[in-house]
mmCIF file of C-alpha atoms in Angstrom:
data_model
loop_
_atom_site.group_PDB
_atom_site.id
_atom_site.type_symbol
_atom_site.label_atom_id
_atom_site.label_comp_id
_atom_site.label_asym_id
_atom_site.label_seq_id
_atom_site.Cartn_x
_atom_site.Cartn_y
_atom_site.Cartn_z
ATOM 1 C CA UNK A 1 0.000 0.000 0.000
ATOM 2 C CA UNK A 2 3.011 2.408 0.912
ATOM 3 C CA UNK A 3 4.500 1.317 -2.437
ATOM 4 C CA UNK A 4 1.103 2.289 -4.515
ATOM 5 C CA UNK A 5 0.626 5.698 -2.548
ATOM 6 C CA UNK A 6 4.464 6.520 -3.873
ATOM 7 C CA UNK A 7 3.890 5.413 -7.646
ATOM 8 C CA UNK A 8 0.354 7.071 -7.804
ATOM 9 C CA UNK A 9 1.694 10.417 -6.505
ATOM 10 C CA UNK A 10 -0.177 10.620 -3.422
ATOM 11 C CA UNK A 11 -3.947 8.358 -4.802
ATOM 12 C CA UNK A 12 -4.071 5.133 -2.603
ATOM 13 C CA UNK A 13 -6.861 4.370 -0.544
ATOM 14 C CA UNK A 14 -7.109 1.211 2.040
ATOM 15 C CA UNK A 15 -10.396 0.004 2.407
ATOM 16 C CA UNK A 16 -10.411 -1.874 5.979
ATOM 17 C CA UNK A 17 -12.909 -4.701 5.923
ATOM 18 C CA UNK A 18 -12.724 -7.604 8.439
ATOM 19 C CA UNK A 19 -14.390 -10.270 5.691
ATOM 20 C CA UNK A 20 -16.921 -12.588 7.381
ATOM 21 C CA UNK A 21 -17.731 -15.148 4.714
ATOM 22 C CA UNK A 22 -16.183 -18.985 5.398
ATOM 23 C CA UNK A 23 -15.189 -19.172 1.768
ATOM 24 C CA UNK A 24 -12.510 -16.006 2.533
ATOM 25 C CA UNK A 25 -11.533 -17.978 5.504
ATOM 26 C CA UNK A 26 -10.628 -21.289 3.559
ATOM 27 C CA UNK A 27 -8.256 -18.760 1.926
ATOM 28 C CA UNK A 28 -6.443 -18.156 4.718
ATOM 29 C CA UNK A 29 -5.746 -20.815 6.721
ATOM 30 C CA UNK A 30 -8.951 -21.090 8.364
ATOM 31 C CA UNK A 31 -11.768 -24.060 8.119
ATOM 32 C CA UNK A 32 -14.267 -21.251 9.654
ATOM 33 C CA UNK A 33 -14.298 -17.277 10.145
ATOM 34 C CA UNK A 34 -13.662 -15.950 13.452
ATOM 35 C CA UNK A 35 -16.401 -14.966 15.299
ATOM 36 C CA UNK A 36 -17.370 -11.866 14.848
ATOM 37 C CA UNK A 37 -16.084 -10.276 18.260
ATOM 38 C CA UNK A 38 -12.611 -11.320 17.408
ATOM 39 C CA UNK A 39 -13.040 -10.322 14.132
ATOM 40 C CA UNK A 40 -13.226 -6.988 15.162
ATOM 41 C CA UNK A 41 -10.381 -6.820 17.766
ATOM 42 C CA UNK A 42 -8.027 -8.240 15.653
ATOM 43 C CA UNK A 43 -9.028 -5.860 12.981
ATOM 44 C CA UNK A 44 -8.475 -2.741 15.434
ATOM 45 C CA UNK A 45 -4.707 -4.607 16.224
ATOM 46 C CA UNK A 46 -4.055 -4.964 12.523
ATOM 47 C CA UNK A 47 -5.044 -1.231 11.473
ATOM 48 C CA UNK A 48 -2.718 -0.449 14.403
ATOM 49 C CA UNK A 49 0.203 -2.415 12.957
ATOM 50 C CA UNK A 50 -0.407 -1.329 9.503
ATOM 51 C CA UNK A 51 -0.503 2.762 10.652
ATOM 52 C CA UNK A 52 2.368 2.043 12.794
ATOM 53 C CA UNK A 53 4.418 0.984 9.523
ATOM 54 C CA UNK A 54 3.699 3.502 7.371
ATOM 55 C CA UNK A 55 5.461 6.044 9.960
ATOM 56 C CA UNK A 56 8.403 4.082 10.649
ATOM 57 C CA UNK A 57 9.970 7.628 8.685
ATOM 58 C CA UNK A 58 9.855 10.998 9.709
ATOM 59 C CA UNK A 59 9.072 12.890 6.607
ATOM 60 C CA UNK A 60 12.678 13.987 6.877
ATOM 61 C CA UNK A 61 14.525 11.319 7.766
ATOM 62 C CA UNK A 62 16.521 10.939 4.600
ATOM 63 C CA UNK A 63 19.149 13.098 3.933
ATOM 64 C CA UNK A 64 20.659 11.993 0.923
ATOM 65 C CA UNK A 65 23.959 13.846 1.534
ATOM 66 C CA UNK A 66 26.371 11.545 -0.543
ATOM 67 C CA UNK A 67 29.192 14.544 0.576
ATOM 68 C CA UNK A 68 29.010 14.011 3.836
ATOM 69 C CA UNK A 69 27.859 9.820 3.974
ATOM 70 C CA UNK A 70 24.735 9.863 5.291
ATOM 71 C CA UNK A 71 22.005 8.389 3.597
ATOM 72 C CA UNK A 72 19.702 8.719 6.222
ATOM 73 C CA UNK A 73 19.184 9.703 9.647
ATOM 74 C CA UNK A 74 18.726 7.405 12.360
ATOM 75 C CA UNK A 75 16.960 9.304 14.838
ATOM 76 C CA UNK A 76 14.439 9.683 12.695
ATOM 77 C CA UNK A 77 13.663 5.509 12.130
ATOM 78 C CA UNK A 78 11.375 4.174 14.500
ATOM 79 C CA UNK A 79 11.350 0.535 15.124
ATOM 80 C CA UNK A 80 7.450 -0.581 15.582
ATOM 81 C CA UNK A 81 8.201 -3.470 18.115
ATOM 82 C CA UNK A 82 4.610 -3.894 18.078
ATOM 83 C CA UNK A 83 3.710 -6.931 20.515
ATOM 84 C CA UNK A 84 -0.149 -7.780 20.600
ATOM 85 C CA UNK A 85 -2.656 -10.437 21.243
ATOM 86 C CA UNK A 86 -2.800 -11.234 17.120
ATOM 87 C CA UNK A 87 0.721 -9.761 15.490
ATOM 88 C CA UNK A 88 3.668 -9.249 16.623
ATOM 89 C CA UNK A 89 5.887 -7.414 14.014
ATOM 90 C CA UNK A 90 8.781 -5.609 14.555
ATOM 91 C CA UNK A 91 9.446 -3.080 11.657
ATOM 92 C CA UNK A 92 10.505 -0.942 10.331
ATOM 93 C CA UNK A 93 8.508 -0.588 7.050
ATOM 94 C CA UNK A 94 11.238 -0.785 4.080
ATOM 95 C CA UNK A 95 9.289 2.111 2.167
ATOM 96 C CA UNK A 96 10.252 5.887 3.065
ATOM 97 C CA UNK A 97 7.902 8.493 3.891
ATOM 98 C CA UNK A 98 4.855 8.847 1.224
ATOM 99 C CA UNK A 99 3.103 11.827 -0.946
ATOM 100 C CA UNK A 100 -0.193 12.414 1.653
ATOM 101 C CA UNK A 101 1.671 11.033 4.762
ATOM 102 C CA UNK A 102 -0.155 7.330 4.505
ATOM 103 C CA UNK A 103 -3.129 6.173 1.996
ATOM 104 C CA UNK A 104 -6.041 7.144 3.424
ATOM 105 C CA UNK A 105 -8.187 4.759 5.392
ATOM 106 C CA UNK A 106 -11.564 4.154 4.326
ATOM 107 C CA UNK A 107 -14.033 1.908 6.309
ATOM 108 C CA UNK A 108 -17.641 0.504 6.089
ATOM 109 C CA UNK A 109 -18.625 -0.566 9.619
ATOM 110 C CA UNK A 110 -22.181 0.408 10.816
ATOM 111 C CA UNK A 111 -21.932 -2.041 14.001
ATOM 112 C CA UNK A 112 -20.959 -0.847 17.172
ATOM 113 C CA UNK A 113 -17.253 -1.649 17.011
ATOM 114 C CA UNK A 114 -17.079 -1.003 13.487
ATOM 115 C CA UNK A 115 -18.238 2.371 14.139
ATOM 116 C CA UNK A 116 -15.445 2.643 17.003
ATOM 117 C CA UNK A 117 -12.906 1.694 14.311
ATOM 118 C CA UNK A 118 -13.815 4.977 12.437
ATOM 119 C CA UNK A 119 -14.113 7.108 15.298
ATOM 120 C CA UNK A 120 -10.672 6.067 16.108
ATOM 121 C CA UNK A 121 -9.093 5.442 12.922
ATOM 122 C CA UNK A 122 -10.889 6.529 9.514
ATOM 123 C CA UNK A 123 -10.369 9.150 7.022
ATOM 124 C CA UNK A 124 -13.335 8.104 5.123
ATOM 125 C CA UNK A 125 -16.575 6.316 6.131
ATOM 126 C CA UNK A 126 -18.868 4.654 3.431
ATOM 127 C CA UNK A 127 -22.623 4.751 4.993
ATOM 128 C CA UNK A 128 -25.570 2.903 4.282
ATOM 129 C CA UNK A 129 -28.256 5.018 5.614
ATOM 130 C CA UNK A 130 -31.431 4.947 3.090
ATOM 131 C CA UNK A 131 -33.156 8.188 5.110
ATOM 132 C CA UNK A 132 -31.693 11.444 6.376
ATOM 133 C CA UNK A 133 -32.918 10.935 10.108
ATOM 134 C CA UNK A 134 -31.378 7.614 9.623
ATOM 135 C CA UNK A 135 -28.141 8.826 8.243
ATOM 136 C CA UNK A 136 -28.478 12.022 10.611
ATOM 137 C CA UNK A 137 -28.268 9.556 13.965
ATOM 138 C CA UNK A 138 -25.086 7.914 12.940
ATOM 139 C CA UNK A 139 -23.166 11.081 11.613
ATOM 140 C CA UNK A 140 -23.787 12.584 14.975
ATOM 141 C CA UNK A 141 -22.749 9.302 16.462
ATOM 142 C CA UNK A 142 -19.620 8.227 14.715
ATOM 143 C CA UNK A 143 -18.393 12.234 14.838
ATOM 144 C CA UNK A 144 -18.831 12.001 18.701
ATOM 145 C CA UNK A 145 -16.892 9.540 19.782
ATOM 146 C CA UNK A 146 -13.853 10.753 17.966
ATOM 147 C CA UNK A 147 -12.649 13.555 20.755
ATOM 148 C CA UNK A 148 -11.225 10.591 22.548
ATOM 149 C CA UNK A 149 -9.216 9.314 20.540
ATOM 150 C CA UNK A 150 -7.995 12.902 19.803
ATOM 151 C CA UNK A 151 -9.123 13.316 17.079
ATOM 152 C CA UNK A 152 -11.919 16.756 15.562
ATOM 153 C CA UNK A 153 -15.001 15.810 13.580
ATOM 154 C CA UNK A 154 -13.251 17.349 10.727
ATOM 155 C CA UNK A 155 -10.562 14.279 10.412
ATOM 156 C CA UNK A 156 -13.251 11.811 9.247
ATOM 157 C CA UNK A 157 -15.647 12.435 6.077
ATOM 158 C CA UNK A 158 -18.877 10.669 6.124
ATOM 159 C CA UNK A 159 -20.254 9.833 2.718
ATOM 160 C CA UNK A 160 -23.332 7.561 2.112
ATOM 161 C CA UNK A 161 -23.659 5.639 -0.531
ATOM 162 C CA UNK A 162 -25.881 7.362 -3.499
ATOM 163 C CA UNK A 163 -27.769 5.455 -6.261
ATOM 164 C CA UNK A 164 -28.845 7.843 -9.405
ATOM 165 C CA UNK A 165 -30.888 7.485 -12.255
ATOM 166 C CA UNK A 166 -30.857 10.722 -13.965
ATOM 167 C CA UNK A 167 -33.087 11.703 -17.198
ATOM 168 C CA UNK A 168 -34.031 14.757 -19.294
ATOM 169 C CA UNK A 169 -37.370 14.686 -17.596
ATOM 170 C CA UNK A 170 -38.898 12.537 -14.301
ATOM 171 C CA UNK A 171 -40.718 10.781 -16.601
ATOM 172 C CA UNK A 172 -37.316 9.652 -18.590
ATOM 173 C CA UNK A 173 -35.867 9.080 -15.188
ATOM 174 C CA UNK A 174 -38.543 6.869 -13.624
ATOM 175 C CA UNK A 175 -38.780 4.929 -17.167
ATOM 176 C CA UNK A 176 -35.133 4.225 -16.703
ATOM 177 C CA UNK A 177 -35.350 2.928 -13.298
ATOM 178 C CA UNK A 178 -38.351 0.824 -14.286
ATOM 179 C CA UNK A 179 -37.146 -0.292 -17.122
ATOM 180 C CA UNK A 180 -33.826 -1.698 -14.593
ATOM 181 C CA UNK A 181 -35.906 -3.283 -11.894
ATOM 182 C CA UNK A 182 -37.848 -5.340 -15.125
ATOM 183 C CA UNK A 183 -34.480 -6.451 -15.989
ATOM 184 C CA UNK A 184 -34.557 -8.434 -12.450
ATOM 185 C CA UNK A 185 -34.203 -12.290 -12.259
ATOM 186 C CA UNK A 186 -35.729 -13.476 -9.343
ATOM 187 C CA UNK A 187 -32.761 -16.357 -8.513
ATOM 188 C CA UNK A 188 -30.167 -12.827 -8.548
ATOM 189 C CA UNK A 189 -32.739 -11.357 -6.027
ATOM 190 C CA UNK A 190 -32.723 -14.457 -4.001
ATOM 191 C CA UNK A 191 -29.563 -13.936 -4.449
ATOM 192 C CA UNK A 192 -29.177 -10.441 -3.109
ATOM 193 C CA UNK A 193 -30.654 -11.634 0.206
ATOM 194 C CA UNK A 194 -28.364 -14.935 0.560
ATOM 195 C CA UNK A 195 -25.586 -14.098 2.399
ATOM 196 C CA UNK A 196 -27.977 -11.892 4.785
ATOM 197 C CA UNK A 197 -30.715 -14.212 5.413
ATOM 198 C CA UNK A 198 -29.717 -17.941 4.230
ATOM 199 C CA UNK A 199 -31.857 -19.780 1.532
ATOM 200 C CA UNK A 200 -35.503 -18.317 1.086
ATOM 201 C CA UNK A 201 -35.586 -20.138 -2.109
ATOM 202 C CA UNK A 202 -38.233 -23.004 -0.658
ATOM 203 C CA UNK A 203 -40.218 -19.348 0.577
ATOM 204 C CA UNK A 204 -43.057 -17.780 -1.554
ATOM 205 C CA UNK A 205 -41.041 -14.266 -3.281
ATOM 206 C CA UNK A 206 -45.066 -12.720 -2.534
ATOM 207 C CA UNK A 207 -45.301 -13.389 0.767
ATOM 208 C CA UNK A 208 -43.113 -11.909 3.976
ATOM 209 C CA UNK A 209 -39.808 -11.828 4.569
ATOM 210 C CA UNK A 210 -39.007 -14.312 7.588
ATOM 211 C CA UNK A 211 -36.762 -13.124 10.557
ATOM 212 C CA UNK A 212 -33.343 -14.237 10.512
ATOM 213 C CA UNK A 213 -32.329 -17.820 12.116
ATOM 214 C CA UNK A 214 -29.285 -17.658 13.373
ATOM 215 C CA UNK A 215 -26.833 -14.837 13.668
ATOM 216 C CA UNK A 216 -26.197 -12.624 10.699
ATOM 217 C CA UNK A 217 -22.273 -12.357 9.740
ATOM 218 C CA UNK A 218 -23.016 -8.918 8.773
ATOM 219 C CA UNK A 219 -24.847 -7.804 11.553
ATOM 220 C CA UNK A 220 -24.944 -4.250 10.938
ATOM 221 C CA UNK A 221 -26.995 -4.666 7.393
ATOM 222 C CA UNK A 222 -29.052 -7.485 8.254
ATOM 223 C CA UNK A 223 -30.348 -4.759 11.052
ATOM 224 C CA UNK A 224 -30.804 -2.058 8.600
ATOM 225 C CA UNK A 225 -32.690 -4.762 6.321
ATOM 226 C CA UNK A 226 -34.907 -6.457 8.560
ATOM 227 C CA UNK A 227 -36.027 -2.692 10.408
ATOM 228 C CA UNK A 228 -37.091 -1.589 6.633
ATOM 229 C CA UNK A 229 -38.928 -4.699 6.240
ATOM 230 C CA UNK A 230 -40.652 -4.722 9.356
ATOM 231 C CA UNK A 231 -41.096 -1.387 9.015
ATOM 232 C CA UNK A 232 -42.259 -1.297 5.229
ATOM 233 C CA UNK A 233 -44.247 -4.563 5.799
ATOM 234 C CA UNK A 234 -41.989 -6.300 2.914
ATOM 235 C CA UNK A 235 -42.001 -9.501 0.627
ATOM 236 C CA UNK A 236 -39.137 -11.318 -0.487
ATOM 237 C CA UNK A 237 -39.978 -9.828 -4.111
ATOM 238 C CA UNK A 238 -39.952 -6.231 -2.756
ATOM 239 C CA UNK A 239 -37.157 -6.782 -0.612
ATOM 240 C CA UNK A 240 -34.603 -7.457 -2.938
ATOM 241 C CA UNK A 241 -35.725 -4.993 -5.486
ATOM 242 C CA UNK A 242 -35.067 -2.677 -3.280
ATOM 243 C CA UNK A 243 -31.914 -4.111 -2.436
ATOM 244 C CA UNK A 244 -30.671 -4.231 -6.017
ATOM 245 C CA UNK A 245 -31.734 -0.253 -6.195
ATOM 246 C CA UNK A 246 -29.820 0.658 -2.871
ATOM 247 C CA UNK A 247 -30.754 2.047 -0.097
ATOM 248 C CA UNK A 248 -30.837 5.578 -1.082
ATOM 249 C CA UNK A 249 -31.629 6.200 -4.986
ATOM 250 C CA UNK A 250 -32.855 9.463 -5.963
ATOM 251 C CA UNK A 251 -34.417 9.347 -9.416
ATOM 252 C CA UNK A 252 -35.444 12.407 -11.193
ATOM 253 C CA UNK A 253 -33.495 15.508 -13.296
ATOM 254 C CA UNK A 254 -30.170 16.549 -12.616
ATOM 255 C CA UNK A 255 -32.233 19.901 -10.645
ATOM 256 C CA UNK A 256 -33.858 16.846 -8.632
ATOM 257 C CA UNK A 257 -30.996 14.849 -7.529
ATOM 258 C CA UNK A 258 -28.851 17.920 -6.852
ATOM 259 C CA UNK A 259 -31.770 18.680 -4.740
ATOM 260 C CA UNK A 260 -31.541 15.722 -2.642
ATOM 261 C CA UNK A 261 -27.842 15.965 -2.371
ATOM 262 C CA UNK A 262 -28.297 19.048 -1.306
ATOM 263 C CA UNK A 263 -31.091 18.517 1.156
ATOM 264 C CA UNK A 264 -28.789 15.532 2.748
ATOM 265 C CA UNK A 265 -25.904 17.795 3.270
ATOM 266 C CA UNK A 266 -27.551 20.680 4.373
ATOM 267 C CA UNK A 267 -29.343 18.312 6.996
ATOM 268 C CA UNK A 268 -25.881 17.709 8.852
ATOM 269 C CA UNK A 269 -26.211 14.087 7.609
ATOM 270 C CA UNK A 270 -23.424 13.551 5.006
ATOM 271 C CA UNK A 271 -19.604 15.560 4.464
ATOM 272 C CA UNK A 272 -20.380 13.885 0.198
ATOM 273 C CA UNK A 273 -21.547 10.721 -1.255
ATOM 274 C CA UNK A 274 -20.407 7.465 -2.376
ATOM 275 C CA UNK A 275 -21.707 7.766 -6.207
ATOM 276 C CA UNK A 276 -22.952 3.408 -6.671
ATOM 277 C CA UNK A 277 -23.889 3.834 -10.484
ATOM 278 C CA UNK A 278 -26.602 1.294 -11.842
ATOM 279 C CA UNK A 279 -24.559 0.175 -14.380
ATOM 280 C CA UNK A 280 -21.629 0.900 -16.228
ATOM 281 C CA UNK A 281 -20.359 3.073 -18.259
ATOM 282 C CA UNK A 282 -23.227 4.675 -18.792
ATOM 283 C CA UNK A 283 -24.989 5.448 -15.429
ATOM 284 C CA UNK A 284 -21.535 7.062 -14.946
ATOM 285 C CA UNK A 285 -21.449 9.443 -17.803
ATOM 286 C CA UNK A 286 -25.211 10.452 -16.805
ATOM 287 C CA UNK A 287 -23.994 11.622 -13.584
ATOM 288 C CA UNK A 288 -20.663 13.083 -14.838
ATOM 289 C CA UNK A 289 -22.901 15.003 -17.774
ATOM 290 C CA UNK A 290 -26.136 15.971 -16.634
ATOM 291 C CA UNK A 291 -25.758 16.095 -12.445
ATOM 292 C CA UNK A 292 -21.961 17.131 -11.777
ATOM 293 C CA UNK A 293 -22.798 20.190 -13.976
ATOM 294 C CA UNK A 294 -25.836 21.138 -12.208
ATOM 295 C CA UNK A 295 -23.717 20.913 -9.015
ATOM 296 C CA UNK A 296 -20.631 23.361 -9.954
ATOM 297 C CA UNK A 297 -23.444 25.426 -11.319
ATOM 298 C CA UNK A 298 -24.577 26.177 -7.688
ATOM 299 C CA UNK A 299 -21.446 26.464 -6.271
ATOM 300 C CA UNK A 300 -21.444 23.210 -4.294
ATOM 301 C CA UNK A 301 -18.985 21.346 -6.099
ATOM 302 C CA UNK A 302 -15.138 22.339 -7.217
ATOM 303 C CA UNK A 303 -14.329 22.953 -10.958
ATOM 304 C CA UNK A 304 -10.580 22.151 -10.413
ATOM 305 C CA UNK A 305 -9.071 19.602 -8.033
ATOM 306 C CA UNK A 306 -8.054 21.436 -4.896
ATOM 307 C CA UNK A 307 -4.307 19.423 -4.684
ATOM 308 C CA UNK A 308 -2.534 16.732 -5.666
ATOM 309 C CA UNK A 309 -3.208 14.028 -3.610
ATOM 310 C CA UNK A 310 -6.903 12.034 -2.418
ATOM 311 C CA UNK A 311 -5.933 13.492 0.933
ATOM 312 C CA UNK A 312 -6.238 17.281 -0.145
ATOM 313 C CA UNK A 313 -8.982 16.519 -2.537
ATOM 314 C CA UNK A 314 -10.918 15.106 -0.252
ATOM 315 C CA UNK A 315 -10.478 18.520 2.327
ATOM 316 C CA UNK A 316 -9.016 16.423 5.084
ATOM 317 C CA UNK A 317 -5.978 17.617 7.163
ATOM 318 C CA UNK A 318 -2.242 16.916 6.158
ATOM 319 C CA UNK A 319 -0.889 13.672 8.480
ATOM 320 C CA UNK A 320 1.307 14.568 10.549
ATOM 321 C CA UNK A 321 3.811 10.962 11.412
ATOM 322 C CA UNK A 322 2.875 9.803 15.282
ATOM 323 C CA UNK A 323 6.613 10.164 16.263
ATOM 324 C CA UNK A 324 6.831 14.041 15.367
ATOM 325 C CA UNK A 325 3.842 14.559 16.550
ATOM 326 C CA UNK A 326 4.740 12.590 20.037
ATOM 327 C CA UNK A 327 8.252 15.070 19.785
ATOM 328 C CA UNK A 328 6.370 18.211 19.398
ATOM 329 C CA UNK A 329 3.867 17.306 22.409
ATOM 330 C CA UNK A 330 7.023 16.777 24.578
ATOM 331 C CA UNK A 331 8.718 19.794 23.751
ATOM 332 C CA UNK A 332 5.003 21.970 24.206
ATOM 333 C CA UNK A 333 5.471 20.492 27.737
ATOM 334 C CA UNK A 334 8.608 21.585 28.220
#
């Protein structure tokens, strides 16, 4: 990851994810997954190990004076020595200091340690909130546990993910998104629902979705599904339609889906979106055309990247290596 975030100039992203499926663990050594507890704690260890790493160089630590012989400076190599319950790994990292500082750390969680792991960790958070109230509640959540861990609500951008089906008119819009869920083959939307709620094959698709029988993997979208469906009063059939749309589509004209965007933000729900196209390419270029315009048109969206790197483009603060920051706070005390 250190090695991509050189050769992209500053681009790489990590995208933490624990994995919970049993075919990932008979990839790694494993007949079953960890339960999902020690999923999570050894996730926490391993972002710690991983962070550690990438600052095993002060941003100046090589000199590169071939006059005088020093290549670089010692004092400014940190040895991890990390010891823990899962890893131990002593370091250093054999990659110098990067463009942004580290790749930025992106994670999913919704669950309650998940959402400790961003609080404590994450640049970026990718939300699955289908409602502003919804996505309102866990913004204000997530943002408030991050003072202990030092850390200002302004470190970590929130961005749900955002389904669009844009058209000239509604009426083009709508006939696009209907003309999509038509497309729909009811083994893909038993499908859909697999991994979150077993085999509902031998079920009737027109008839309710049954609770859960053992405990999900995923816990924190199985929740989000089954309070929609009890809420909503769903069917299999309606359940994964909606599932294939997303969570939070907004269908309409560019005006209309800037709208929403707008509304969202506005609301204190959302620092952006997660764009999820429908399909490719062309869902893509709809958005790029028709809303993205519409956007820099009322001054809510740039025109011209703002730096370099995803870090600056992304408005998030410079990283500043844990040992020079650790130095600093000694000699403020001082």
């Amino acid at each position: 990851m250190a090695t991509l975030d050189l050769i992209s100039g500053g681009r790489a992203g990590w995208n933490i994810v624990t994995s919970w499926s049993e075919a990932e663990a008979r990839n790694f050594n494993r007949e079953e997954h960890l339960d999902y507890d020690t999923r999570y704690e050894r996730a926490a260890e391993f972002v710690e190990v991983v962070t550690g790493l990438w600052d095993s160089w002060e941003p100046d630590a090589f000199p590169y004076d071939k006059a005088g012989g020093l290549f670089y400076d010692e004092s400014r190599m940190h040895v991890l020595n990390h010891v823990g319950k899962h890893f131990q790994v002593r370091g250093p990292l054999n990659v110098a200091s990067m463009p942004q500082g580290r790749p930025i750390l992106v994670q999913a969680g919704a669950s309650e340690p998940g959402r400790e792991i961003a609080a404590a960790t994450a640049d970026v958070v990718y939300a699955a909130q289908d409602s502003i109230p919804n996505a309102k509640a866990y913004y204000d959540d997530v943002k408030s546990r991050m003072a202990k861990y030092g850390r200002s609500p302004d470190d970590l951008k929130i961005m749900p993910g955002l389904r669009t089906v844009v058209g000239r008119t509604r009426a083009e819009a709508q006939a696009k998104f209907d003309e999509l869920q038509s497309l729909l083959d009811p083994l893909v939307g038993l499908a859909r629902v697999y991994n979150a709620l077993g085999d509902l094959s031998g079920h009737d698709v027109d008839g309710p979705v049954p609770e859960p029988v053992k405990p999900p993997q995923v816990r924190s979208i199985v929740d989000q599904m089954m309070q929609r469906v009890r809420r909503d009063k769903l069917t299999i059939r309606q359940l994964y339609t909606q599932m294939t749309a997303g969570g939070f589509c907004l269908i309409g004209t560019a005006a209309d889906i800037a709208d929403g965007m707008e509304e969202w933000f506005d609301a204190g729900a959302c620092d952006g979106f997660n764009i999820l196209p429908t399909h490719l390419p062309e869902a893509c270029e709809d958005f790029v055309e028709h809303v993205t315009p519409e956007l820099q048109r009322r001054g809510v969206f740039r025109t011209a990247y703002e730096g370099a790197t995803l870090r600056e483009n992304l408005g998030l603060k410079p990283h500043v290596n844990r040992y020079v920051a650790a130095r600093k706070r000694s000699q403020a005390a001082d």
